[in-house]
Backbone as a ProteinNet text record, in pm:
[ID]
protein_1_A
[PRIMARY]
QVQLVESGGGLVQAGGSLRLSCAVSGRLFRSKTMAWFRQAPGKEREFVAGCSWSAGCTDYADSVKGRFTIARDNAKNTVALQMNKLKPEDTAVYYCAASPLSIVTMTANDFGSWGQGTQVTVSS
[TERTIARY]
2144	2087.3	2198.3	2170.1	2267.6	2214.3	2306.9	2271.2	2331.5	2254.8	2297.8	2291.2	2395.7	2400.5	2441.7	2351.6	2379.6	2445	2520.2	2578.1	2597.5	2617.8	2652.8	2543.1	2425.2	2319.1	2345.8	2260.3	2275.5	2198.1	2231	2167.5	2264.3	2216.5	2301.6	2218.2	2282.4	2211.5	2194.4	2093.5	2071	2197.3	2228.9	2350.2	2470.2	2458.8	2568.6	2574.4	2663.8	2688.5	2688.3	2652.5	2663.3	2702.5	2769.1	2804.6	2749.4	2664.1	2609	2689.5	2700.9	2770.1	2684.4	2694	2620.4	2719.3	2734.7	2821	2735.7	2779.3	2700.7	2775.2	2712.3	2770.4	2689	2751.3	2683.9	2751	2700.2	2764	2721.5	2808.3	2776.2	2738.4	2809.7	2782.9	2797	2897	2922.7	2805.3	2721.4	2609.2	2480.2	2487.9	2368.5	2358.1	2237.7	2210.1	2181.3	2246.9	2236.4	2170.9	2097.8	2030	2010.1	1986.3	1942.7	1799.1	1715.5	1580.3	1567.7	1461.7	1435.9	1285.5	1252.5	1112	1096.3	1020.5	988.1	858.4	835.3	712.7	587.9	498.1	372.8	381.3	501.1	518.9	561.4	546.2	589.3	742.3	794.7	938.4	971.2	1075.1	1108.1	1253.6	1274.4	1407.8	1492.1	1620	1713.7	1821.3	1891.4	2001.3	2033.5	2090.9	2119.1	2236.1	2295	2405	2368.9	2358.1	2338.7	2474.7	2473.6	2601.3	2646.1	2553.9	2587.5	2629.3	2569.4	2592	2655.4	2674.8	2737.8	2639.8	2691.7	2614.9	2569.2	2451.3	2405.5	2264	2195	2053.2	2028.9	1961.8	1930.6	1787.8	1724.4	1596.1	1622	1525.5	1542.1	1569.1	1510	1521	1661.5	1747.1	1881.8	1992.2	1957.5	2060	2143.5	2274.7	2366.7	2404.8	2338.5	2369.6	2419.3	2364.2	2400.3	2483.3	2573.9	2652.8	2656.5	2622.7	2630.1	2752.6	2816.9	2935.3	2942.9	2988.7	3005.1	3150.9	3193.3	3328.5	3315.7	3335.9	3316.7	3424.1	3538.5	3645.1	3612.6	3538.8	3506.3	3361.6	3284	3141.6	3066.6	3087.3	3018.5	2956.7	2855.3	2797.8	2774.5	2815.5	2809.8	2718.7	2667	2586.5	2640	2705.7	2755.1	2645.8	2603.9	2493.5	2544.6	2539	2583.4	2465.5	2483.8	2380.9	2245.9	2248.4	2127.4	2020.3	1896.5	1780.4	1690.7	1608.1	1516.8	1428.7	1392.8	1308.3	1382.4	1512.9	1588.7	1576.3	1514.6	1497.1	1414.3	1470	1404.6	1490.4	1433.9	1514.1	1564.4	1694	1756.2	1787.8	1750.8	1767.6	1857.1	1943.2	2022.2	1946.4	1948.9	1873.3	1950.3	1925.1	1991.6	1888.4	1917.4	1827.8	1909.3	1850.6	1920.1	1907.8	1827.4	1807.4	1932.3	1946.1	2064.7	2053.8	1936.6	1917.7	1855.6	1864.6	1801.5	1658.9	1560.8	1421.4	1352.7	1414.1	1359.6	1231.4	1202.4	1080.7	1118.8	1071.1	1110.9	1078.2	967.3	928.3	1026.5	1110.9	1209.4	1334.1	1344.1	1461.8	1423.1	1488.4	1449.9	1524.2	1634.2	1712.9	1725.8	1706.3	1705.8	1784.8	1845.3	1906.6	1801.7	1847.6	1755.6	1723.5	1799.6	1775.9	1858.9	1887.6	1960.5	1892.7	1875.2	1800.9	1890.5	1838	1902.7	1805.3	1850.2	1767.3	1840	1773.8	1832.4	1752.6	1817.4	1749.5	1761.6	1659	1658.3	1722.2
98.3	-23.9	-104.8	-159	-241.9	-383.8	-477.2	-616.3	-658.1	-731.2	-770.6	-922	-980.6	-1125	-1153.1	-1218.5	-1252	-1390.1	-1408.6	-1538.7	-1547.3	-1670.6	-1688.7	-1742.4	-1765.3	-1821	-1966.5	-2020.9	-2160.9	-2195.1	-2311.3	-2362.1	-2348.6	-2293.2	-2274.6	-2296.1	-2339.6	-2356.1	-2221.7	-2214.7	-2093.7	-2058.4	-1928.8	-1883	-1874.6	-1931	-1930.4	-1803.6	-1805.3	-1687.8	-1724.1	-1627.7	-1637.9	-1501.1	-1502.8	-1378.1	-1382.4	-1287.2	-1274.2	-1169.6	-1191.7	-1094.9	-1064.9	-942.1	-898.8	-832.3	-891.1	-834.1	-750.1	-627.8	-532.3	-496.4	-516.7	-475.4	-359.9	-284.3	-168.4	-40.6	66	194	258.6	341.8	433.6	365.4	256.8	188.5	284.8	372.3	462.8	555.4	579.5	672.3	601.5	471.1	394.1	375.8	390.2	345.3	196.2	119.5	-26	-75.8	-185.7	-239.5	-389	-451.2	-589.8	-591.4	-670.2	-697.8	-848.8	-891.3	-1034.2	-1059.6	-1180.4	-1218.4	-1362.6	-1379.9	-1512.7	-1559.6	-1690.1	-1743.1	-1682	-1633.7	-1578.5	-1439.9	-1377.4	-1244.8	-1143.5	-1015.4	-907.3	-900.4	-847.7	-823.1	-710.1	-729.7	-630.2	-586.5	-461.1	-402.3	-466.4	-489.7	-544.2	-442.4	-393.6	-299.8	-225.6	-104.4	-27	67	101.7	196.1	301.4	426.8	530.9	571.1	626.9	670.1	799	869.5	998.6	989.1	896.8	895.4	766.9	669.7	547.1	441.7	342.8	225.3	239.4	294.6	325.4	279	221.2	191.1	41.5	6	-132.7	-144.7	-256.5	-288.2	-317.7	-284.5	-307	-453.6	-542	-685.5	-740	-665.5	-716.6	-629.9	-518.1	-429.6	-504.8	-485.8	-552.3	-692.3	-747.6	-882.8	-882.5	-794	-788.1	-662.5	-674.3	-559.7	-555.6	-439.7	-420.8	-337.2	-370.7	-295.5	-295.7	-184.7	-177.8	-151.4	-204.8	-184.4	-123.3	8.7	77.8	40.8	-3.8	-43.4	-175.6	-262.3	-394.8	-406.4	-298.6	-300.1	-413.1	-423.6	-527.1	-467.5	-535	-501.7	-632.9	-637.4	-759.9	-742.5	-854.4	-856.3	-966.5	-926.2	-1021.4	-1044.3	-1169	-1202.4	-1292.4	-1243.7	-1318.3	-1344.9	-1440.2	-1474.7	-1497	-1575.2	-1597.2	-1669.6	-1634.2	-1690.6	-1758.1	-1854.8	-1917.4	-1816.2	-1707.7	-1606.9	-1524.7	-1546	-1482.6	-1560.9	-1678	-1759.9	-1686.2	-1673.4	-1599.1	-1606.6	-1559.2	-1531.7	-1388	-1370	-1238.8	-1182.3	-1055.1	-987.5	-865.1	-845.9	-723.7	-629	-499.9	-403.9	-273.5	-202.6	-75.3	32.7	153.1	267.6	388.9	475.1	597.4	709.4	689.8	793.1	812.6	929.6	961.3	914.7	864.9	817.4	678.7	609.8	478.7	500.9	457.7	482.4	364	247.4	125.6	79	133.6	99.3	27.6	-94.3	-175.7	-107.7	-35.6	27.5	134.7	185.3	287.1	226.8	94.8	25.9	-36	8.4	-33.4	-153.8	-190.9	-303.4	-406.3	-533.3	-641.2	-760.5	-831.8	-959	-1069.6	-1191.7	-1304.9	-1362.9	-1324.4	-1372.2	-1494.1	-1507.1	-1623.3	-1670.3	-1800.6	-1857.5	-1869.2	-1820.8	-1838.7	-1915.2	-2028.2	-2110.1	-2130.9	-2094.8	-2108.1	-2212.2	-2319.7	-2426.5	-2404.9	-2449.8	-2431.3	-2548.3
-3155.6	-3101.2	-3034.8	-2918.9	-2848.7	-2836.9	-2825.1	-2800.3	-2667.8	-2588.9	-2455.7	-2442.4	-2386	-2366.4	-2223.3	-2147.5	-2008.4	-1998.2	-1891	-1859.8	-1708.8	-1660.7	-1520.3	-1430.3	-1484	-1400.7	-1365.6	-1278.9	-1241.4	-1117.4	-1061.5	-940.4	-823.8	-714.2	-597.4	-471.6	-364.3	-237.3	-168.5	-83.6	-6.5	72.3	72.7	138.2	46	-73	-167.5	-250	-348.7	-432.2	-580.2	-661.8	-807.5	-860.9	-976.2	-1043	-1185	-1215.1	-1349.2	-1426	-1555.4	-1640.5	-1762.3	-1809.6	-1928.4	-2023.8	-2141.1	-2244.3	-2338.1	-2361.7	-2440.5	-2568	-2680.8	-2808.7	-2864.5	-2951.6	-3006.5	-2961.5	-3008.5	-2984.7	-2852.9	-2805.1	-2696.1	-2564.7	-2530.7	-2403.8	-2286.9	-2295.4	-2183.8	-2155.3	-2255	-2236.6	-2199.4	-2175.4	-2140.6	-1989.3	-1939.7	-1804	-1809.4	-1724.3	-1725.8	-1598	-1609.4	-1491.1	-1504.8	-1391.2	-1384.7	-1331.4	-1397.5	-1352.8	-1333.5	-1267.9	-1256.2	-1262.4	-1303.6	-1312.1	-1266.9	-1160.1	-1108.4	-1172.8	-1176.6	-1238.4	-1176	-1261.2	-1214.4	-1154.3	-1162.1	-1102.6	-1208.3	-1172.3	-1259.9	-1262.3	-1372.6	-1379.3	-1281.7	-1201.1	-1099.5	-1109.7	-1071.8	-1071.5	-961.6	-991.6	-893.8	-858.4	-960.9	-936.4	-1065.7	-1052.9	-1172.1	-1158.6	-1273.9	-1283.9	-1387.2	-1347.3	-1447.3	-1503.8	-1626.2	-1682.4	-1617.8	-1550.9	-1490.9	-1345.4	-1269.8	-1124.4	-1073.3	-1160.6	-1115.6	-1067.5	-994	-954.1	-809.5	-789.7	-654.8	-624	-720.6	-701.9	-685.3	-578.1	-547.2	-495.6	-527.1	-463.6	-316.3	-232.6	-88.6	-57.6	-136.8	-109	-130.8	-201.9	-230.9	-172.2	-112.4	-54.3	48.1	39.6	131.4	89.5	-11.9	-59.9	-204.1	-286.9	-429	-455.8	-553.2	-595.8	-747.9	-804.2	-949.2	-981.7	-1093.3	-1134.8	-1287.1	-1343.6	-1487.8	-1521.5	-1634.4	-1683.7	-1822.6	-1831.9	-1959	-2060.8	-2014.8	-2107.1	-2175.3	-2103.3	-2157.8	-2204.3	-2187.4	-2223.6	-2152.9	-2024.1	-1948.1	-1821.5	-1771.6	-1641.6	-1567.6	-1444	-1365.8	-1244.5	-1196.9	-1074.6	-984.7	-877.6	-778.5	-676.3	-660.2	-569.9	-458.3	-336.3	-219.2	-126.7	-37.4	61.3	-7.5	-112.3	-190.8	-110.7	-140.8	-74.8	-178.8	-137.5	-234.4	-306.8	-241.3	-305.8	-411	-423.9	-533.2	-663.6	-658.2	-778	-881.9	-1001.9	-1109.4	-1234.6	-1344.8	-1463.1	-1449.5	-1463.4	-1448.8	-1587.1	-1605.1	-1733.4	-1717.9	-1813.7	-1826.5	-1918.5	-1888.1	-1967.2	-1980.3	-2091.7	-2118.6	-2147.4	-2097.7	-2116.5	-2160.3	-2244.2	-2284.1	-2181.4	-2077.6	-1978.2	-1893.2	-1832.6	-1753.4	-1608.9	-1569.6	-1432.8	-1435.4	-1322.2	-1308.2	-1259.8	-1337.5	-1304.1	-1236.9	-1241.1	-1182.5	-1250.3	-1366.2	-1440.3	-1568.5	-1583.9	-1698.7	-1831.8	-1837.6	-1963.7	-2010.8	-1922.1	-1960.3	-2024.5	-2021.8	-2076.4	-2210.3	-2315.8	-2449.8	-2504.4	-2439.5	-2487.7	-2376.1	-2411.8	-2312.9	-2363.3	-2269.5	-2302.1	-2300	-2325.4	-2334.1	-2195.9	-2096.2	-1960.2	-1925.5	-1796.2	-1746.6	-1618.1	-1604.9	-1491.9	-1368.9	-1256.7	-1126.5	-1038.6	-985.6	-897.8	-766.6	-656.6	-523.9	-447.4	-408.8	-336.8	-186.3	-116.2	30.3	101.7
[MASK]
++++++++++++++++++++++++++++++++++++++++++++++++++++++++++++++++++++++++++++++++++++++++++++++++++++++++++++++++++++++++++++

């Protein structure tokens, strides 16, 4: 079982940047596929970006490609999400998640461990 704690959310103007971090405790971090999801009010939780333990950090939602970057540090048991050129539609609660699968599936149900979430608000 792993525990995940997100940090780094906040309020930013459109066009600005934020960096989210997720600290992971527990065993076998290196064997976990890690991802960021987000959920806006009244909407389904959606995949943002992910890193598989087998293939690295290559998966992004189309809506964030070229603006967001995910990175994991296996030595520090952390995964970060650098968000640039933020838009008001990026406003949501952002969640860090861990999966035992070897690939990023982009499906929330495949991720068994979740953080408590951190609020990101982008003003226009």
